[in-house]
C-alpha atoms as a printed R data frame, in Angstrom:
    type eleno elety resid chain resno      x       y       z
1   ATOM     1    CA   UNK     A     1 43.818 -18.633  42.516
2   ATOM     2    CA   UNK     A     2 45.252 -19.676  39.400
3   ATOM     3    CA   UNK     A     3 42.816 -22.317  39.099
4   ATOM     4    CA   UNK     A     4 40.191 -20.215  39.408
5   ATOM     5    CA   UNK     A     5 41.149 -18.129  36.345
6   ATOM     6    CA   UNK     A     6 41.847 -20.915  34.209
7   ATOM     7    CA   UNK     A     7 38.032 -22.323  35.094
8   ATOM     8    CA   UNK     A     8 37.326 -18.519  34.146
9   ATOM     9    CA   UNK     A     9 38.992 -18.331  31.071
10  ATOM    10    CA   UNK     A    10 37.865 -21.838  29.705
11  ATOM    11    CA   UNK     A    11 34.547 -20.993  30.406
12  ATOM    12    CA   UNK     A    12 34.731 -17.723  28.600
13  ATOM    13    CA   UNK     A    13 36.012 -19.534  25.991
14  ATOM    14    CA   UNK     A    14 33.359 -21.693  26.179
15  ATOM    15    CA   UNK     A    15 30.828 -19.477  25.900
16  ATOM    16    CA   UNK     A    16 32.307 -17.514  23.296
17  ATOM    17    CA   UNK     A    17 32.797 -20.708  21.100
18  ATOM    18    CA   UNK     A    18 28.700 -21.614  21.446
19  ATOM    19    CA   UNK     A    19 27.825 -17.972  20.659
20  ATOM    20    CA   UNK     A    20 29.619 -18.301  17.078
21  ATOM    21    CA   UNK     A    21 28.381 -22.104  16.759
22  ATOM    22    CA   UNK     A    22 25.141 -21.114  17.056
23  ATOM    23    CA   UNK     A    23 25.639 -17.540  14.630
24  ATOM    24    CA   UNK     A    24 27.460 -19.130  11.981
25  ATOM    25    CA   UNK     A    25 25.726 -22.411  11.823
26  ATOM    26    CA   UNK     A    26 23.907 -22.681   8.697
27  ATOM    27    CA   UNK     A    27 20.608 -24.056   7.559
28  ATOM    28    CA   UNK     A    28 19.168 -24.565   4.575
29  ATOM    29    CA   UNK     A    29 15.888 -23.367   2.839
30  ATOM    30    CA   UNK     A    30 13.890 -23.560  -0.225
31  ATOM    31    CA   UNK     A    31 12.205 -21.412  -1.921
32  ATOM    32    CA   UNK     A    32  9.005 -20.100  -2.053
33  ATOM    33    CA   UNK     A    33  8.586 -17.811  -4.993
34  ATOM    34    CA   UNK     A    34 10.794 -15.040  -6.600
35  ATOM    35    CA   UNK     A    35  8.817 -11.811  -7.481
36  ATOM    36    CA   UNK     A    36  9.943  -8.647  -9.728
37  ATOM    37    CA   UNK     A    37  7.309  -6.139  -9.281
38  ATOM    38    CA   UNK     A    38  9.236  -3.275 -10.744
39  ATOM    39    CA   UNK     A    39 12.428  -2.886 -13.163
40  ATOM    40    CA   UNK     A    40 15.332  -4.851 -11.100
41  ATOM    41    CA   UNK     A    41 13.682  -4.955  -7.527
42  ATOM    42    CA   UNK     A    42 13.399  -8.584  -6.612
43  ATOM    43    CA   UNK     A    43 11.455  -9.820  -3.982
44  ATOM    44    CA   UNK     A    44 12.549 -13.667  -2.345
45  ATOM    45    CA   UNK     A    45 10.615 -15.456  -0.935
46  ATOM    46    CA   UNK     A    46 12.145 -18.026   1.422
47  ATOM    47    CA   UNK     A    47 10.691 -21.237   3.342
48  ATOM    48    CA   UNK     A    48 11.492 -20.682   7.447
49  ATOM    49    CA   UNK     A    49 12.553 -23.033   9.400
50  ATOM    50    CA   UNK     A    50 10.324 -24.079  12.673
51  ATOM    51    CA   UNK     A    51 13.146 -23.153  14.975
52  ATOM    52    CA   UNK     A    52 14.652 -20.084  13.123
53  ATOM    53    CA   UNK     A    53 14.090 -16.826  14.707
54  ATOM    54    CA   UNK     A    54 15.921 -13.184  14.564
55  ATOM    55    CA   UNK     A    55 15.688  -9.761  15.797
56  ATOM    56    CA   UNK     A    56 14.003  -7.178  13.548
57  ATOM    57    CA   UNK     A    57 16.108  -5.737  11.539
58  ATOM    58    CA   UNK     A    58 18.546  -8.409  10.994
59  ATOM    59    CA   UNK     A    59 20.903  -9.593   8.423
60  ATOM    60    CA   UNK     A    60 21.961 -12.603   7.715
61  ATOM    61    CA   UNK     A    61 24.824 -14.465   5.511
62  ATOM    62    CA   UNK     A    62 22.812 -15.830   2.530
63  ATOM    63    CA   UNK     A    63 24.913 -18.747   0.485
64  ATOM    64    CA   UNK     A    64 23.787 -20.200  -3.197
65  ATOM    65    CA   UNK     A    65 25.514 -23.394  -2.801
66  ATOM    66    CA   UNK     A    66 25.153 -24.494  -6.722
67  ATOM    67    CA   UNK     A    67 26.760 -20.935  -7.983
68  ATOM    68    CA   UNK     A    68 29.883 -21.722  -9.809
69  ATOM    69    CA   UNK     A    69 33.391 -22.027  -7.967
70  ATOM    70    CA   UNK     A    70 34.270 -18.630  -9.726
71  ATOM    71    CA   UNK     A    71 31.404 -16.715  -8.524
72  ATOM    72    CA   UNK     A    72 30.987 -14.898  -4.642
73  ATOM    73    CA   UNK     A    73 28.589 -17.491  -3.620
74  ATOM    74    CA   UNK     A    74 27.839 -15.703  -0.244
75  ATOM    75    CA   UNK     A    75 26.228 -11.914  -0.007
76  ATOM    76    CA   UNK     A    76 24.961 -10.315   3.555
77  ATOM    77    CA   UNK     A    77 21.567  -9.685   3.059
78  ATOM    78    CA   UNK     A    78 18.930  -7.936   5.007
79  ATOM    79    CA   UNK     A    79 15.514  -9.927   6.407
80  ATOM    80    CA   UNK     A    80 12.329  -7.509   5.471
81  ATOM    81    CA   UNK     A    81 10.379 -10.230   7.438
82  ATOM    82    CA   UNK     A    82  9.515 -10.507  11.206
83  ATOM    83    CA   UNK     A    83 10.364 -13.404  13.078
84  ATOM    84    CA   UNK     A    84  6.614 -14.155  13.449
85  ATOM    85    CA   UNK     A    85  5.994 -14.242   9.662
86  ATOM    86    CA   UNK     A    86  5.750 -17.500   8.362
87  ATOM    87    CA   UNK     A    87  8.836 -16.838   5.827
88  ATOM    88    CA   UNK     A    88 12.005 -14.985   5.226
89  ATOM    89    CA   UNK     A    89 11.798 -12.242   2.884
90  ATOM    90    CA   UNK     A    90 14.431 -10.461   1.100
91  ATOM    91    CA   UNK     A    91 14.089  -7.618  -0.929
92  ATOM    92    CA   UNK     A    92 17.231  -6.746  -3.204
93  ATOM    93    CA   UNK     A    93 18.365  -5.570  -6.276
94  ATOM    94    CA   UNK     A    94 19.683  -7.006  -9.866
95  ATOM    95    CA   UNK     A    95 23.214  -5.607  -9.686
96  ATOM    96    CA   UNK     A    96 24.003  -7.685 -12.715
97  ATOM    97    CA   UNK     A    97 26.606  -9.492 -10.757
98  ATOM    98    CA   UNK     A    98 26.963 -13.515 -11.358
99  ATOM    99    CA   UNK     A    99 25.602 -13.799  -7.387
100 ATOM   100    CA   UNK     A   100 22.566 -11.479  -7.873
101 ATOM   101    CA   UNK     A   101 21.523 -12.832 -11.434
102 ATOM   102    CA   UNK     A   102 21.745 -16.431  -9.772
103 ATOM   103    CA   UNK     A   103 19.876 -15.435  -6.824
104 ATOM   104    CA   UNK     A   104 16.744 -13.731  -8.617
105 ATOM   105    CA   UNK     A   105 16.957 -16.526 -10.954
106 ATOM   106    CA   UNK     A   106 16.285 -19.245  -8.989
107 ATOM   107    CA   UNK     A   107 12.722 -20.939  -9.282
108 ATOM   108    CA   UNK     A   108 10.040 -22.427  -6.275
109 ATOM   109    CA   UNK     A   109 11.899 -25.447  -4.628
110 ATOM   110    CA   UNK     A   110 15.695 -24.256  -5.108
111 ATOM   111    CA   UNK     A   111 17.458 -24.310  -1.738
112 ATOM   112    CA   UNK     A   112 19.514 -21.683  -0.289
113 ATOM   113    CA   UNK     A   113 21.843 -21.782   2.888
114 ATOM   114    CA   UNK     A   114 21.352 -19.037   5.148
115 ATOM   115    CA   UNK     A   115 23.982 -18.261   8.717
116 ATOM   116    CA   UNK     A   116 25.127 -15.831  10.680
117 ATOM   117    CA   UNK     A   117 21.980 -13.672  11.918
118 ATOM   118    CA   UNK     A   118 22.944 -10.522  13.342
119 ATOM   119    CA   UNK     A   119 21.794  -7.301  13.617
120 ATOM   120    CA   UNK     A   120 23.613  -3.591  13.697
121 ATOM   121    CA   UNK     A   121 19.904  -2.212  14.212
122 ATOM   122    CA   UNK     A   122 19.584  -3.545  17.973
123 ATOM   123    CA   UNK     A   123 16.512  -1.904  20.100
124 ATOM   124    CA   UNK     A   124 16.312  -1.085  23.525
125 ATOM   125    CA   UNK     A   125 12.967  -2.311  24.880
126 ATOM   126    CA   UNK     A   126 11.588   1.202  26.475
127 ATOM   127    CA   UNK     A   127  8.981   3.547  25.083
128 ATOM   128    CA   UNK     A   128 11.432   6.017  23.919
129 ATOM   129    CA   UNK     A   129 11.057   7.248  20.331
130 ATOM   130    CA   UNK     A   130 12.722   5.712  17.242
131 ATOM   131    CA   UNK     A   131 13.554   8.027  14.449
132 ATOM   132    CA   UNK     A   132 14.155   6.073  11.072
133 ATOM   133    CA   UNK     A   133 15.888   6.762   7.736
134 ATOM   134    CA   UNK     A   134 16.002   4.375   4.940
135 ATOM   135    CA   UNK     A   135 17.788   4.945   1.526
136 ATOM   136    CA   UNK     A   136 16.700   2.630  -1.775
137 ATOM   137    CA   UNK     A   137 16.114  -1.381  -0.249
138 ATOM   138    CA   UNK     A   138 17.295   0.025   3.171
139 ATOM   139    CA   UNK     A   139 13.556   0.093   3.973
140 ATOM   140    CA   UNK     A   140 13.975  -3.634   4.118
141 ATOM   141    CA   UNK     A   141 15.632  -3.029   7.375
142 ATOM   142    CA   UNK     A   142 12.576  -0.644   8.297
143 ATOM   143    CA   UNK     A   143  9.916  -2.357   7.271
144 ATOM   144    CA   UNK     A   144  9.664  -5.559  10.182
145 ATOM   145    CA   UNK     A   145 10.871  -2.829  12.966
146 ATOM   146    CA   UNK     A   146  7.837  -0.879  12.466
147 ATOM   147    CA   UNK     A   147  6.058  -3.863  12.086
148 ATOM   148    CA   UNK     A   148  6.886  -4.594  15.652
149 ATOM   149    CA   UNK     A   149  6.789  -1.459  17.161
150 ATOM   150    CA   UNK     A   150  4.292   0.253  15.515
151 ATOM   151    CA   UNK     A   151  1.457   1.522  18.091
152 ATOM   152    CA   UNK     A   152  3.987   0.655  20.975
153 ATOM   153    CA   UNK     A   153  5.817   4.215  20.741
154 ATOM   154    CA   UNK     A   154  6.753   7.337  18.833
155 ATOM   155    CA   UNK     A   155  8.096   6.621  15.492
156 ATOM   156    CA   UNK     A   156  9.299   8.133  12.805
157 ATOM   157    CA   UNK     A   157 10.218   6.750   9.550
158 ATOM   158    CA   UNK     A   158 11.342   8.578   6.297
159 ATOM   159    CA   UNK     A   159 12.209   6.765   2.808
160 ATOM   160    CA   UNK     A   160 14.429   8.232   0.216
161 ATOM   161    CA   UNK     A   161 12.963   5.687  -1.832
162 ATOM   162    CA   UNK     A   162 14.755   6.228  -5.223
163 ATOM   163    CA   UNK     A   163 11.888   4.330  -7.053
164 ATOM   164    CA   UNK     A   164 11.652   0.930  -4.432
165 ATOM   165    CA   UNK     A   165  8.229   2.102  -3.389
166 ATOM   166    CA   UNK     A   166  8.152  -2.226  -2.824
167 ATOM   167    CA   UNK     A   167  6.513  -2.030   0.539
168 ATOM   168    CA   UNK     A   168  5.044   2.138   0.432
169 ATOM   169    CA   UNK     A   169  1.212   0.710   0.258
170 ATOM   170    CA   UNK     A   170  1.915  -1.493   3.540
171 ATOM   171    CA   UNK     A   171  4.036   1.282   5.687
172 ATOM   172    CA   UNK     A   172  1.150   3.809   4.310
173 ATOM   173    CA   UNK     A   173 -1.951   1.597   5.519
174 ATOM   174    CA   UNK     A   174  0.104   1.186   9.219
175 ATOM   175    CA   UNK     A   175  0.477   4.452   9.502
176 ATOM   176    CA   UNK     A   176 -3.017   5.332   8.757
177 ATOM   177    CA   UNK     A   177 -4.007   3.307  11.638
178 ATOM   178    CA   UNK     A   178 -1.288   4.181  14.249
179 ATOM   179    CA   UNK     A   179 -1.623   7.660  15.125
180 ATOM   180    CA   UNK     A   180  2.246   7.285  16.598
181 ATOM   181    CA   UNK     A   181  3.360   6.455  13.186
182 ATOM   182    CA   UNK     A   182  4.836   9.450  10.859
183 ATOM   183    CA   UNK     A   183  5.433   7.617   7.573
184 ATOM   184    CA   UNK     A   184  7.167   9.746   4.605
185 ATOM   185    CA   UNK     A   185  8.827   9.007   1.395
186 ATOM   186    CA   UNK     A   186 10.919  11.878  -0.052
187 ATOM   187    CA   UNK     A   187 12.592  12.217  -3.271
188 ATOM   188    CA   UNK     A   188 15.909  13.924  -2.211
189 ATOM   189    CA   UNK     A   189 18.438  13.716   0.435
190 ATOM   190    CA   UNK     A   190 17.978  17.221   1.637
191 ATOM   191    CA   UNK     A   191 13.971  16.607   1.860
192 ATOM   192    CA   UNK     A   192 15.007  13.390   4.249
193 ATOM   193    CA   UNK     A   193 17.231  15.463   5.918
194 ATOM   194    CA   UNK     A   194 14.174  18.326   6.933
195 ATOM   195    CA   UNK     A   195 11.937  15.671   7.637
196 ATOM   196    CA   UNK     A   196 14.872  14.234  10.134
197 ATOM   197    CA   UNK     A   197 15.478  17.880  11.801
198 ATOM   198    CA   UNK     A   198 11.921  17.585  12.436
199 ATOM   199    CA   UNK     A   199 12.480  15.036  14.329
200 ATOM   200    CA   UNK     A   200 15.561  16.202  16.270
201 ATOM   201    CA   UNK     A   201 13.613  19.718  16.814
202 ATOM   202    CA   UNK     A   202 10.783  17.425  18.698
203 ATOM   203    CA   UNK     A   203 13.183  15.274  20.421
204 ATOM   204    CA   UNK     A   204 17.129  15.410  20.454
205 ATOM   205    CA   UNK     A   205 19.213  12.861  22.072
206 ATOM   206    CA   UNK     A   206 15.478  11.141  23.740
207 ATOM   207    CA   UNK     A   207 15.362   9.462  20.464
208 ATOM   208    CA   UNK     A   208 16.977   6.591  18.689
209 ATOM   209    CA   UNK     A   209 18.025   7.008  15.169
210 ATOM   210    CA   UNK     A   210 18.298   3.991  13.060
211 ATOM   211    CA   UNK     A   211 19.463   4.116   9.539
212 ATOM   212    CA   UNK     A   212 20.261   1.759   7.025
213 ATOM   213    CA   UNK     A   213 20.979   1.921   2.970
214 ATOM   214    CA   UNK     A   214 23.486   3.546   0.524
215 ATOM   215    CA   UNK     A   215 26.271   3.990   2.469
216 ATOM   216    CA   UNK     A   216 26.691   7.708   0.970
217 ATOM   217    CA   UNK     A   217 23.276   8.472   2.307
218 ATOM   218    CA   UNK     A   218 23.688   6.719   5.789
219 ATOM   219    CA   UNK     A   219 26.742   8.362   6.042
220 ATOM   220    CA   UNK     A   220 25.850  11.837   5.086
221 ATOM   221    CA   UNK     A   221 22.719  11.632   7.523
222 ATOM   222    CA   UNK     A   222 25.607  10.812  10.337
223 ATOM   223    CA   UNK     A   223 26.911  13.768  10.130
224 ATOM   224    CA   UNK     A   224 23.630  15.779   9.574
225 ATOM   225    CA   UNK     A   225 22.310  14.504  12.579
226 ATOM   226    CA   UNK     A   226 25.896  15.266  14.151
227 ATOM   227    CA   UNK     A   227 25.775  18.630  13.089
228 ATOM   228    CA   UNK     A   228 22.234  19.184  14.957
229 ATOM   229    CA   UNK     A   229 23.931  18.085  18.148
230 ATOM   230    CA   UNK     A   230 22.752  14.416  18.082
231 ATOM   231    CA   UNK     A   231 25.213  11.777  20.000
232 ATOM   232    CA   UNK     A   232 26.792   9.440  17.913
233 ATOM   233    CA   UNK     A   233 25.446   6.858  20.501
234 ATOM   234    CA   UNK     A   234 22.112   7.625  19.795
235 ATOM   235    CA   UNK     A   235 22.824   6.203  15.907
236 ATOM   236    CA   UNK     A   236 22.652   3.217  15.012
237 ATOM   237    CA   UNK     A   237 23.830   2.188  11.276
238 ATOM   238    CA   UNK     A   238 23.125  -0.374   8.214
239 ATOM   239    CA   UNK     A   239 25.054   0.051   5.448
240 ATOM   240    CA   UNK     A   240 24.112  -1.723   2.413
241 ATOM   241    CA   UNK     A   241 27.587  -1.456   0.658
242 ATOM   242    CA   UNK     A   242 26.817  -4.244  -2.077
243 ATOM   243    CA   UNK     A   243 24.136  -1.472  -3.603
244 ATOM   244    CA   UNK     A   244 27.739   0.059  -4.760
């Protein structure tokens, strides 16, 4: 018997020990092109690896391996790309820090090193409906899930955009076509949070409520949607705490 649980336990072990292997292993990628389309939005574009995949949604640990000793060479950074794109996109802002000045800096053949994939945004694979709220370049997290889902089932997706209207055009033209797609910027919390009660009105705890940005939005959306009687299980939560 006690053999048995130590063959158990190693194996556990084992298991556990390939699962962060594989997360926290790191490759490295060059990139494509850096684009500013609007005051300090930055747009990177990265070169992806042949056998690199993620879920939609993800984030992922992204290192500048020539910043300087004194600078926070790592950030966790959200992928606005779907696995089946043919890069890895991140959308971010200039904070002015040492890391984000370096990283919007960087020119067409720089490398990056990019680990630890994971997702907070995980999505059962049913028909039920998802109800989405993205603050500022939280709709990097929004944009690849309704990419894959769009036409597929009810969804709803509202942007308190605070001027990244980045990817608006793209989200608009899906949502012209996909008559299951309610797409919505809005200009104030309170406006996100009537287009959200909407939403709850039309289908309570059948939904799945994914939100991601400024953790003062994402967190006072929590507990609107609380307050309408929606199950904390039903939420799931990104929050972008380096846009602080």
């Amino acid at each position: 018997m006690l053999m048995i649980s130590l063959l158990v336990i190693a194996a556990l072990a084992l298991m556990i020990w390939g699962v962060i292997a594989y997360l926290g292993r790191s490759q490295t990628l060059t990139v494509k092109s850096v684009e500013n389309p609007k005051g300090d939005i930055h747009l990177i574009h990265l070169r992806k690896p042949k056998n690199m995949t993620w879920k939609a949604g993800s984030y992922a640990k992204l290192t500048l391996p020539d910043l300087e000793a004194s600078g926070q060479k790592s950030r966790w950074l959200t992928i606005a790309s779907n696995p089946d794109d043919n890069e890895i996109l991140i959308l971010t802002h200039n904070s002015g820090s040492l890391y984000k000045k370096s990283l919007t800096q960087l020119s067409k053949g720089d490398t990056v090193e990019i680990s630890w994939l994971e997702s907070s945004l995980k999505i059962q694979n049913d028909d039920s409906p998802l109800v989405c709220f993205a603050s500022d370049v939280g709709i990097a997290a929004m944009r690849p899930i309704v990419k894959e889902w769009a036409g597929k089932r009810d969804l709803i997706l509202n942007h308190l955009d605070k001027g990244v209207t980045v990817f608006d055009q793209e989200l608009s033209q899906i949502a012209q076509k996909d008559d299951k797609l309610n797409y919505g910027r809005s200009t104030s919390l309170s406006q996100s949070k009537e287009s959200l009660k909407k939403a709850v009105d039309k289908y309570g705890n059948k939904a799945t409520y994914l939100l991601a940005g400024q953790p003062d939005d994402v967190e006072a959306m929590e507990k609107f949607l609380a307050d309408k009687g929606i199950d904390r299980k039903r939420m799931k939560t990104e929050k972008f705490n380096g846009l602080k």
